[in-house]
Tab-separated table of C-alpha atoms and ligand atoms in Angstrom:
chain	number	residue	atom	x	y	z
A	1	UNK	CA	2.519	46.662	50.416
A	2	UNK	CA	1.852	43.493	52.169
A	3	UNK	CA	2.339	40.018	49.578
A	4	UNK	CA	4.419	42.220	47.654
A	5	UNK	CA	7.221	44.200	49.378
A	6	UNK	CA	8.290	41.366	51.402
A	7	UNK	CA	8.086	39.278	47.768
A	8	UNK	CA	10.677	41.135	46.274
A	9	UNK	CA	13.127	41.560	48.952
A	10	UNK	CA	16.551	41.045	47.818
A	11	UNK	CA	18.614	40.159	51.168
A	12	UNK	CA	16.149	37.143	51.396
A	13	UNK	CA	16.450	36.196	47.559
A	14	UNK	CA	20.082	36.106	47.986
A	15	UNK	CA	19.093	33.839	51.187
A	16	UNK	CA	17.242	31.432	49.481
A	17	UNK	CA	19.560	31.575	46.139
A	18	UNK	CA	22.275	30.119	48.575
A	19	UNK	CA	20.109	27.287	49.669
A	20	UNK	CA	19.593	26.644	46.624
A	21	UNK	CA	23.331	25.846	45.577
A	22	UNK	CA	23.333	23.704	48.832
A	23	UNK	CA	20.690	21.089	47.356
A	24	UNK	CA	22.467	20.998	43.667
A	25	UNK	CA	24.430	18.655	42.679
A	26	UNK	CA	27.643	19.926	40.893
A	27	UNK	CA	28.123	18.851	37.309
A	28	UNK	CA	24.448	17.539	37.091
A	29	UNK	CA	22.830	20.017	34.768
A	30	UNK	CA	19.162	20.527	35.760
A	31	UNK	CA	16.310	21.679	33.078
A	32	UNK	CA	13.261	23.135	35.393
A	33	UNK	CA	10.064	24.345	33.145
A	34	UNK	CA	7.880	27.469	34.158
A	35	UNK	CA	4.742	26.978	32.494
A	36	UNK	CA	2.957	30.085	33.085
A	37	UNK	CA	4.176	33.049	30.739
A	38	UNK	CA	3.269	35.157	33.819
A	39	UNK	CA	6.425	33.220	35.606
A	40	UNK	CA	8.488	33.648	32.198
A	41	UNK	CA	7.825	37.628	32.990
A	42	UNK	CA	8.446	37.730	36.354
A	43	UNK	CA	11.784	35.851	36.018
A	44	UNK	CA	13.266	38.017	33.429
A	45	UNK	CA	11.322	41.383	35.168
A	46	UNK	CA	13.193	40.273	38.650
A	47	UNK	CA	16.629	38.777	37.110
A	48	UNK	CA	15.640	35.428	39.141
A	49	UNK	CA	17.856	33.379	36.559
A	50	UNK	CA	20.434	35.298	37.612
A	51	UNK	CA	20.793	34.485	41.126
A	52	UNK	CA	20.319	30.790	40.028
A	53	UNK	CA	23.735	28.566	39.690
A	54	UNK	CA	24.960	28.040	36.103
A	55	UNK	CA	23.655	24.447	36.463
A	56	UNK	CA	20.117	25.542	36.839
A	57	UNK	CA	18.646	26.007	33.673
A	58	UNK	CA	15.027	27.598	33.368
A	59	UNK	CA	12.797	26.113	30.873
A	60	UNK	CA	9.788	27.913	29.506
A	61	UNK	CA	6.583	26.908	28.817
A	62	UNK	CA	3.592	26.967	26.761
A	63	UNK	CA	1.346	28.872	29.245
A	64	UNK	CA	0.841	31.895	27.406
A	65	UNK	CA	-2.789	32.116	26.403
A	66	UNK	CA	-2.722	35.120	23.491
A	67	UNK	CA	0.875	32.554	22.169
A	68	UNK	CA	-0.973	29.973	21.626
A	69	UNK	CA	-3.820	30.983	19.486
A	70	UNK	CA	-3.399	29.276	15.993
A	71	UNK	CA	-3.387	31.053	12.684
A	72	UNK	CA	-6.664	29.942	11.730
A	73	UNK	CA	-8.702	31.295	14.674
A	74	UNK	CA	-7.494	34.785	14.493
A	75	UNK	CA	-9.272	35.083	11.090
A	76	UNK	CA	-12.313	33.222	12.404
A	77	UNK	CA	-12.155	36.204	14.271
A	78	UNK	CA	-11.602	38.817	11.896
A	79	UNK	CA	-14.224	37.503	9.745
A	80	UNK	CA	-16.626	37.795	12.092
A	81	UNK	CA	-15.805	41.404	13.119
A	82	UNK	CA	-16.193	42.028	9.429
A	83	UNK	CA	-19.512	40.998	9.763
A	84	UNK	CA	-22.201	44.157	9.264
A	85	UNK	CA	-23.647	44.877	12.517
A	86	UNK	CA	-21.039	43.197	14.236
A	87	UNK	CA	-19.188	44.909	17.955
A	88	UNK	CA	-16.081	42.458	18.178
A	89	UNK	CA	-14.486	42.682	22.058
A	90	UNK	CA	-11.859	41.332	22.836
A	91	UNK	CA	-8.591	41.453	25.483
A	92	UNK	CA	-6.111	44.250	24.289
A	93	UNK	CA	-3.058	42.223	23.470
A	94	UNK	CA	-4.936	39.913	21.414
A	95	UNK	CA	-5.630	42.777	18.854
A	96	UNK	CA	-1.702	42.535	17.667
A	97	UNK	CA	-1.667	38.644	16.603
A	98	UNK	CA	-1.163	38.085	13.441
A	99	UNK	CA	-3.485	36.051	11.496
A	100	UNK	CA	-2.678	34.832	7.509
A	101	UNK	CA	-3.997	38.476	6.749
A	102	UNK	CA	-3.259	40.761	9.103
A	103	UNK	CA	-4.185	41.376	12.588
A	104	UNK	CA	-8.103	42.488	14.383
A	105	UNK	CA	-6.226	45.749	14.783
A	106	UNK	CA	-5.945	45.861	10.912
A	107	UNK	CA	-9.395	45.021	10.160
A	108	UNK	CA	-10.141	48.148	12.854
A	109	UNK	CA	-8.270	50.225	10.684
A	110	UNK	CA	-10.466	48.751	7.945
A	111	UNK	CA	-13.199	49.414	9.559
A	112	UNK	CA	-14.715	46.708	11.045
A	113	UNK	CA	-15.961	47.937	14.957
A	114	UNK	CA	-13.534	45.715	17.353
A	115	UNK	CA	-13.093	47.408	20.867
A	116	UNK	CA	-10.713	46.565	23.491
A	117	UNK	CA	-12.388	45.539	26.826
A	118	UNK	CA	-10.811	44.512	30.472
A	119	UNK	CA	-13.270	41.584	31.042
A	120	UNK	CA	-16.622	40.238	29.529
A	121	UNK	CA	-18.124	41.799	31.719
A	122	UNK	CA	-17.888	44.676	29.375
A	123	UNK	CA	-18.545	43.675	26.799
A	124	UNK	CA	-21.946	42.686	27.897
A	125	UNK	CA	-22.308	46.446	28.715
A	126	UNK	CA	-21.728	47.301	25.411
A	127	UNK	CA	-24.349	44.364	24.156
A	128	UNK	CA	-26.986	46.573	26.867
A	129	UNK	CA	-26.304	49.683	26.032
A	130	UNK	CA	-26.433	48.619	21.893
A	131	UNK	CA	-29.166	46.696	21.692
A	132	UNK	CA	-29.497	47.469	17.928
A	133	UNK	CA	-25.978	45.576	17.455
A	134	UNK	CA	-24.852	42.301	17.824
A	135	UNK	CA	-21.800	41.935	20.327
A	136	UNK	CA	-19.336	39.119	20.379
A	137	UNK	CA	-16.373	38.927	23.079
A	138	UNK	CA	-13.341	36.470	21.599
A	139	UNK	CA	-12.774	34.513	24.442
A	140	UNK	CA	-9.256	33.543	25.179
A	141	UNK	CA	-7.290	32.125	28.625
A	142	UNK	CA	-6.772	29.059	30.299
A	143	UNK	CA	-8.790	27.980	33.233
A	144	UNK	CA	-7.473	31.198	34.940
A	145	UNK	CA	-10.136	33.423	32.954
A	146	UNK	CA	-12.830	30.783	31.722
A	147	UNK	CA	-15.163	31.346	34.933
A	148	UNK	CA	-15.106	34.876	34.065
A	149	UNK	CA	-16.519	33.782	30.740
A	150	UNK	CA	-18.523	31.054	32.378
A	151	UNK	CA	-20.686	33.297	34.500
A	152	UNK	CA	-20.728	36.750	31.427
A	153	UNK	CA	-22.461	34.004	29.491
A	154	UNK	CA	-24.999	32.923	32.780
A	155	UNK	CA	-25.595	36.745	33.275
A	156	UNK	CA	-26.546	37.297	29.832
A	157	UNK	CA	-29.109	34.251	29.539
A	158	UNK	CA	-30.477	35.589	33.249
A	159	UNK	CA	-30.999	39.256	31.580
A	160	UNK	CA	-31.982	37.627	28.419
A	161	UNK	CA	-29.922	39.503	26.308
A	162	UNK	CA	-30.281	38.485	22.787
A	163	UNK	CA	-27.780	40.579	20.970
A	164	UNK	CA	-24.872	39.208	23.198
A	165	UNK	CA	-22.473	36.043	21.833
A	166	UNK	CA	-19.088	34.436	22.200
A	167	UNK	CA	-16.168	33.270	20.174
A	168	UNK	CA	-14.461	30.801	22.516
A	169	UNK	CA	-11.309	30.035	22.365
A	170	UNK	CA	-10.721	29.035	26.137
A	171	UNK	CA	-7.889	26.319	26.338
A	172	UNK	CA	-6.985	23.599	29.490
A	173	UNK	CA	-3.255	23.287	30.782
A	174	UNK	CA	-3.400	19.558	31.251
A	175	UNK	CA	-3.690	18.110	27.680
A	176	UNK	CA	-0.280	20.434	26.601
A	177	UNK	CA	1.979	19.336	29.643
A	178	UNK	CA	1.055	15.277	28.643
A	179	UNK	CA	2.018	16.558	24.904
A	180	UNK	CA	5.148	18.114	26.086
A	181	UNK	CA	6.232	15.183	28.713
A	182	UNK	CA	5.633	12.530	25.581
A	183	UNK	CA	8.094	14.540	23.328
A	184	UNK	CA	11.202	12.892	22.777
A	185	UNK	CA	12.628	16.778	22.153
A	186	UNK	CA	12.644	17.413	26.097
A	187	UNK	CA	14.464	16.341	29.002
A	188	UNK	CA	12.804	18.342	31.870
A	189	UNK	CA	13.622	17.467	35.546
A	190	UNK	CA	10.429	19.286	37.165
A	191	UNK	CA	8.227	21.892	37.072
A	192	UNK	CA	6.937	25.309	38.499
A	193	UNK	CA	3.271	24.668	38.216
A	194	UNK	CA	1.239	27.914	36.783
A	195	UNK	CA	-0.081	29.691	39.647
A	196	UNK	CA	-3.533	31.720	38.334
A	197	UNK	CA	-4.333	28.464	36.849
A	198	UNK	CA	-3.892	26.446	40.034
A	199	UNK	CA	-6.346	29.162	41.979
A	200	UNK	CA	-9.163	27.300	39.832
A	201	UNK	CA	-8.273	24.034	39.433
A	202	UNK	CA	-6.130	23.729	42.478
A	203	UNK	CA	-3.195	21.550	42.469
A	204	UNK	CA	-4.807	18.099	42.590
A	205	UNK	CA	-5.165	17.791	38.459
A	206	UNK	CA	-0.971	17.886	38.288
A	207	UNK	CA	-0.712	14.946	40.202
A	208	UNK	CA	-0.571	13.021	36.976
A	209	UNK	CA	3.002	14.624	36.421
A	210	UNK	CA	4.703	13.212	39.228
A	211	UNK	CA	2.844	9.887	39.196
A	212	UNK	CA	3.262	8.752	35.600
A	213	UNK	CA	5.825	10.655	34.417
A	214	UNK	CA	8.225	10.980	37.956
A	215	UNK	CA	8.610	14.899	37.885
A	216	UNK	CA	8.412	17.026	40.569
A	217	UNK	CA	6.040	19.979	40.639
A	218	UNK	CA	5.548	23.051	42.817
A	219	UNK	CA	2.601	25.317	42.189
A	220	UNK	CA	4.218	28.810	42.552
A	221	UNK	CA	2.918	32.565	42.905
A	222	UNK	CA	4.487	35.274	40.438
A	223	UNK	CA	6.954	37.127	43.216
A	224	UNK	CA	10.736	36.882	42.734
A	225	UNK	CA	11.002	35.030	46.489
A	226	UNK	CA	7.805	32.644	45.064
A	227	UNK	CA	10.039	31.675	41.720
A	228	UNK	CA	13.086	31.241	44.194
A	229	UNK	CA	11.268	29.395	46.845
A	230	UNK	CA	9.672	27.432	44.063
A	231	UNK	CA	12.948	26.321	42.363
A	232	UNK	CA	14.353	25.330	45.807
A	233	UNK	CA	11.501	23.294	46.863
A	234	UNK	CA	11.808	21.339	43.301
A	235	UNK	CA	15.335	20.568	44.025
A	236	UNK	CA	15.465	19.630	47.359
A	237	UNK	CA	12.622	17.511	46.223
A	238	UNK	CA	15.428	16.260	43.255
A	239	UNK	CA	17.699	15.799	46.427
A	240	UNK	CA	16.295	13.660	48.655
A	241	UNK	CA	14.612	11.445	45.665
A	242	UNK	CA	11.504	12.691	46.289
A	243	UNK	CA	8.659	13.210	43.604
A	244	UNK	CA	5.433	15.102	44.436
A	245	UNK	CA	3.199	18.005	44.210
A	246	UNK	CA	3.465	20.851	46.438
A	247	UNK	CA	2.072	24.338	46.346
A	248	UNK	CA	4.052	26.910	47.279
A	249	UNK	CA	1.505	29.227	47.092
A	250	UNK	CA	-0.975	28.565	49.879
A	251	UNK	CA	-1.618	31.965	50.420
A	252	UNK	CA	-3.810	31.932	46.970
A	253	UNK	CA	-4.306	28.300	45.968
A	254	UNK	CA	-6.709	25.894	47.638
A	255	UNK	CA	-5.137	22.149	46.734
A	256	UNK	CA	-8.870	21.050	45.581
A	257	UNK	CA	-9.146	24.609	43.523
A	258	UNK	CA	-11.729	26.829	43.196
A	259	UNK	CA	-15.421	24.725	43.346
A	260	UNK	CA	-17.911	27.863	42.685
A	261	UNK	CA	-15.838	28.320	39.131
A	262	UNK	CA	-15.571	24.997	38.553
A	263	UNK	CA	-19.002	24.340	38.944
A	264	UNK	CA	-19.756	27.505	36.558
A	265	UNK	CA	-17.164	26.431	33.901
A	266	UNK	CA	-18.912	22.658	34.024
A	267	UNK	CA	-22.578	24.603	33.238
A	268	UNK	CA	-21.384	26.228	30.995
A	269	UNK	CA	-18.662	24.648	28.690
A	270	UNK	CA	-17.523	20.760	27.403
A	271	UNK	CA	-14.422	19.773	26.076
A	272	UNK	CA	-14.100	19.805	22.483
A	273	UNK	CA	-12.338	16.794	20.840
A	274	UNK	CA	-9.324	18.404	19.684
A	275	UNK	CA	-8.308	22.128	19.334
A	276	UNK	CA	-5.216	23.122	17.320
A	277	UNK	CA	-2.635	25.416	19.047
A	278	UNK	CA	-0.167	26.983	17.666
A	279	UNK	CA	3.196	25.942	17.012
A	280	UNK	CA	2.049	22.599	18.850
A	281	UNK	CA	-0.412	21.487	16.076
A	282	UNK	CA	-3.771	19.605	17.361
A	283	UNK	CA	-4.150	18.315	21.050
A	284	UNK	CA	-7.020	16.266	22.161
A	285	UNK	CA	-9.545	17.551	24.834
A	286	UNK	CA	-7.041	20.806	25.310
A	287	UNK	CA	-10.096	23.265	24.886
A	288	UNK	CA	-13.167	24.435	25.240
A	289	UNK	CA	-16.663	25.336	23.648
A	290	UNK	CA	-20.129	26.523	24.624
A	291	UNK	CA	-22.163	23.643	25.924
A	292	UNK	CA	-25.741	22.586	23.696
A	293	UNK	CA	-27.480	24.239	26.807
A	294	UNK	CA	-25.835	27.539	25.152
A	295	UNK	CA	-25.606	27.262	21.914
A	296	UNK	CA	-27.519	30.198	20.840
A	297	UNK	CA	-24.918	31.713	22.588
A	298	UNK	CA	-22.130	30.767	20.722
A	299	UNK	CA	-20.608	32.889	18.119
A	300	UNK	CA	-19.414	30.143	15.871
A	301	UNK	CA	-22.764	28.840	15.566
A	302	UNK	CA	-24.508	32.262	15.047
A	303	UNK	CA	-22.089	33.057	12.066
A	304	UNK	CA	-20.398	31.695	9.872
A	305	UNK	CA	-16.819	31.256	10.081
A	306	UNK	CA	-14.147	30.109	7.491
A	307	UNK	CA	-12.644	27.081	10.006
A	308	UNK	CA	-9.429	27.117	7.855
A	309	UNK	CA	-5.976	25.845	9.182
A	310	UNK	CA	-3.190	28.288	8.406
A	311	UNK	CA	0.198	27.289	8.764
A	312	UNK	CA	2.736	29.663	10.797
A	313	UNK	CA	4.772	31.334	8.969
A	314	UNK	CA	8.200	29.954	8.044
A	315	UNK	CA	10.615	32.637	9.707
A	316	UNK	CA	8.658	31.593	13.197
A	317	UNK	CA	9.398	29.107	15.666
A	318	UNK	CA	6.905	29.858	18.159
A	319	UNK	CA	6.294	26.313	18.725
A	320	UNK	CA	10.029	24.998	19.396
A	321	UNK	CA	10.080	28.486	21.884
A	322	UNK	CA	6.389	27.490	23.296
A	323	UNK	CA	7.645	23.491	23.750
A	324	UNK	CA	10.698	25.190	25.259
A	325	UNK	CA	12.922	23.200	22.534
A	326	UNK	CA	14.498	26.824	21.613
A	327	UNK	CA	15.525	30.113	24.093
A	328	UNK	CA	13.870	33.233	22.042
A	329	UNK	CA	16.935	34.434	21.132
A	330	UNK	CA	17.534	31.591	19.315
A	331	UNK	CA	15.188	32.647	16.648
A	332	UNK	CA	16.383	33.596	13.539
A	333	UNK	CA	13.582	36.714	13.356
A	334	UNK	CA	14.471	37.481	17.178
A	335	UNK	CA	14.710	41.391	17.480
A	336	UNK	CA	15.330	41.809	13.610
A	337	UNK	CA	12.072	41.229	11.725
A	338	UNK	CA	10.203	40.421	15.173
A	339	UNK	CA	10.124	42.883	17.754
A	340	UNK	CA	7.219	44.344	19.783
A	341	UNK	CA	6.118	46.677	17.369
A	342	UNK	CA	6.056	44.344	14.412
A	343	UNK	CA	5.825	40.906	15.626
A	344	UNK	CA	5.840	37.388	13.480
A	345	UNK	CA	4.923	35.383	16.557
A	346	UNK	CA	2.694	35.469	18.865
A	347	UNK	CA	4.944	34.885	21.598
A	348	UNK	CA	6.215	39.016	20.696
A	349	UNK	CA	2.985	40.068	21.023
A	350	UNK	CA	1.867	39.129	24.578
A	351	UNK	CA	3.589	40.536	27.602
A	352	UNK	CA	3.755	37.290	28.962
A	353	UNK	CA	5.247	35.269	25.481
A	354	UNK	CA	8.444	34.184	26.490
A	355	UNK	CA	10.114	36.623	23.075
A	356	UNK	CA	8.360	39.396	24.592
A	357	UNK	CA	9.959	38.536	28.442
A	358	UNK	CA	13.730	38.161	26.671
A	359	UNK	CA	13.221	41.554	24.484
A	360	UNK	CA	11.522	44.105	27.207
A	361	UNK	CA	14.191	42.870	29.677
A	362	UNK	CA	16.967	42.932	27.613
A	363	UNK	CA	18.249	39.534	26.732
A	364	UNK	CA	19.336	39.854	23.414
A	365	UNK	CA	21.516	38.140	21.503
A	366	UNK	CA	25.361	39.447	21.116
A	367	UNK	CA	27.936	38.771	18.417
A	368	UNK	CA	29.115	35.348	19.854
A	369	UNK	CA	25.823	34.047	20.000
A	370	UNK	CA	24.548	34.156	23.350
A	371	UNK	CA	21.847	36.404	25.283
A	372	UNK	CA	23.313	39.253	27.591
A	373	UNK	CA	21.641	41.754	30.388
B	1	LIG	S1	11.042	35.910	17.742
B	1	LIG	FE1	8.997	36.149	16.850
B	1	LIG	S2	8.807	34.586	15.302
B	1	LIG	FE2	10.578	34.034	16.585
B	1	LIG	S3	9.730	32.656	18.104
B	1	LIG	FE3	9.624	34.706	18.977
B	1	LIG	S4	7.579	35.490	18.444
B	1	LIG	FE4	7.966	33.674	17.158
C-alpha cells in the first residue's frame, strides 16, 4: 500500500539505522523526546529503539491526549452524564480513565446513558435523531482533533440544534513543551515534533524550541522509516552544530499548517487562562474553551459541574512518565496493580500512553530491573 509498505521496509531501516551510528558521537549519551504518544506506539509496535545505538536514548512525551486528562475533569464528566435526560458521547478509550470514583464506563454500568462515538460528528446524529434528549460530546485532543470539534459545533448552530452541547477539554502542545524545557528534571538534546498535530498548526509554532531554548526539532510521520529518518535528521543536525526546525514529513504537513482549521478553531474557541493536566499540575494558556459567541453551546455552562481538583493517586506516576522523568517500567504499579484491564493511570488506558506502548509490546520489567523484548 503506497505511504505504508515502503514505510516499514526493513532493508532500508537497517540503511538508515547505520547512518545513524555514522553521525553519533561515541561516549556522548544523547536523550531525544517523541512527543506524540502516537510516535511512543509506533516505536515500541516497530522495535525502532532497537535498531538505535545504545547511546541513543528515546525520551517520551506528554502528547497523549486521553493521559493527560486530570482527575477532576473526568468527574465533571461523570456528573454530567448522571444528569436526567442526559446522552454523554464521548471517544472510546476515554470511557476507561479513572476519575476519584470510578470511570464513565462505571457510571454506564450505573446507568447513566454514555455512548461511544468515532467523531462529533456523531454525536450530533444522535442530538437529531433524539431531539427529546440533551446530548453532550466530551471533547478531548490536541490541535489534531479540535477542528473536528470546531466545525460539529458550527454545524449544529447552522441546523440550530438546541439539544446539542460540549464538554471541552481540547488542550495546545505549545504551553507543555515550554513547561517541560524549563524543568530542571530534563536534559533533552532534541525533539521528534508530533506529526497529526503539525498537519494543523504546521511546523512554524516550534520554532520557539530551537530559538530560545537551542534544540533541534524534526516534525515526523508515524512509519518506522519516518521515526528513523527523524532521529537521523536530529543528529546530524547535533553533528554539524546545527539547530532548527525541519519537517520530515512533507508528504502531510504544510510548514504554515492547516489555515481552513485554524480559522475554524479561532471562531470557535479562546484560550483559557490555565487548565490543569495531569501529572503536570496547572499550565497557562495550554487549553481550550467555547468562545462567548458559543456559549449556549457549552456544556459547562449549561450544567452544573463540581470543578473540584483531585489529586492522582499515590501508587501513580503518570506525570514523572508523561514529563519523561521515569521509563513505565519504572513504576512501582507497572504490570502488577496497573495493567490494561485495570489501569491506575491514564497513561494504561490509552493505546497511545507510553505504559500502554511498553505493556502491549512487551517491555516489561525482569528480575534485575530492566525492561526486556
Ligand atoms: S503504570 Fe499505571 S500508574 Fe504507573 S505510570 Fe503507568 S499508567 Fe500511571
Amino acid at each position: 500500500m503506497r505511504f505504508v509498505d515502503e514505510f516499514r521496509d526493513g532493508a532500508l531501516g537497517r540503511k538508515v539505522a547505520a547512518q545513524i551510528l555514522g553521525v553519533v558521537e561515541p561516549g556522548r549519551h544523547y536523550k531525544v523526546m517523541e512527543v506524540c504518544g502516537g510516535h511512543t506506539h509506533s516505536i515500541y509496535r516497530y522495535g525502532v529503539d532497537d535498531l538505535l545505538p545504545e547511546n541513543v536514548e528515546l525520551v517520551h512525551g506528554p502528547g497523549c491526549p486521553v493521559c493527560v486528562i486530570p482527575m477532576g475533569r473526568v468527574d465533571d464528566g461523570i456528573a454530567i452524564a448522571r444528569e436526567p435526560g442526559v446522552i454523554f458521547t464521548c471517544f472510546g478509550d476515554m470511557l476507561r480513565v479513572p476519575g476519584s470514583a470510578g470511570t464513565l464506563l462505571d457510571a454506564k454500568a450505573q446507568g447513566a446513558d454514555v455512548r461511544m462515538v468515532y467523531s462529533p460528528l456523531d454525536a450530533l446524529r444522535i442530538a437529531r435523531a433524539e431531539p427529546d434528549r440533551e446530548v453532550v460530546f466530551f471533547a478531548i485532543g490536541f490541535e489534531t482533533t479540535a477542528p473536528s470539534t470546531a466545525l460539529t459545533l458550527m454545524r449544529a448552530r447552522a441546523e440550530g440544534l438546541r439539544n446539542f452541547s460540549c464538554m471541552c477539554n481540547h488542550v495546545t502542545i505549545v504551553p507543555p513543551l515550554r513547561a517541560l524545557l524549563d524543568s530542571p528534571d530534563l536534559r533533552l538534546d532534541g525533539f521528534i515534533g508530533p506529526g497529526h498535530v503539525s498537519t494543523v498548526v504546521g511546523a512554524r509554532p516550534f520554532e520557539f524550541i530551537p530559538a530560545d531554548y537551542g534544540r533541534p526539532v524534526v516534525i515526523a510521520g508515524f512509519e518506522p522509516l519516518d521515526i528513523l529518518q527523524a532521529i537521523h535528521m536530529i543528529l546530524a543536525q547535533l553533528a554539524a552544530d546545527r539547530c532548527e526546525v525541519e519537517n520530515q514529513y512533507t508528504r502531510v504537513v504544510p510548514y504554515d499548517g492547516n489555515p481552513a482549521a485554524l480559522r475554524a478553531m479561532a471562531e470557535v474557541f479562546e484560550l483559557r487562562p490555565h487548565f490543569e493536566w495531569r501529572g503536570l499540575g496547572f499550565i497557562s494558556q495550554s487549553a481550550l474553551r467555547l468562545a462567548d459567541a458559543y456559549a449556549d453551546l457549552d456544556a459547562e455552562r449549561r450544567f452544573a459541574v463540581p470543578g473540584v481538583r483531585v489529586a492522582d493517586p499515590k501508587a501513580c506516576q503518570c506525570g514523572e512518565v508523561l514529563k519523561g522523568v521515569i521509563k513505565p517500567w519504572e513504576c512501582k504499579v507497572f504490570g502488577t496493580a496497573c495493567t490494561p484491564e485495570h489501569a491506575i493511570g491514564t497513561c494504561m488506558v490509552s493505546p497511545e500512553g507510553a505504559c500502554a506502548a511498553y505493556y502491549n509490546y512487551g517491555r516489561f520489567v525482569t528480575s534485575s530491573g530492566g525492561p526486556s523484548l
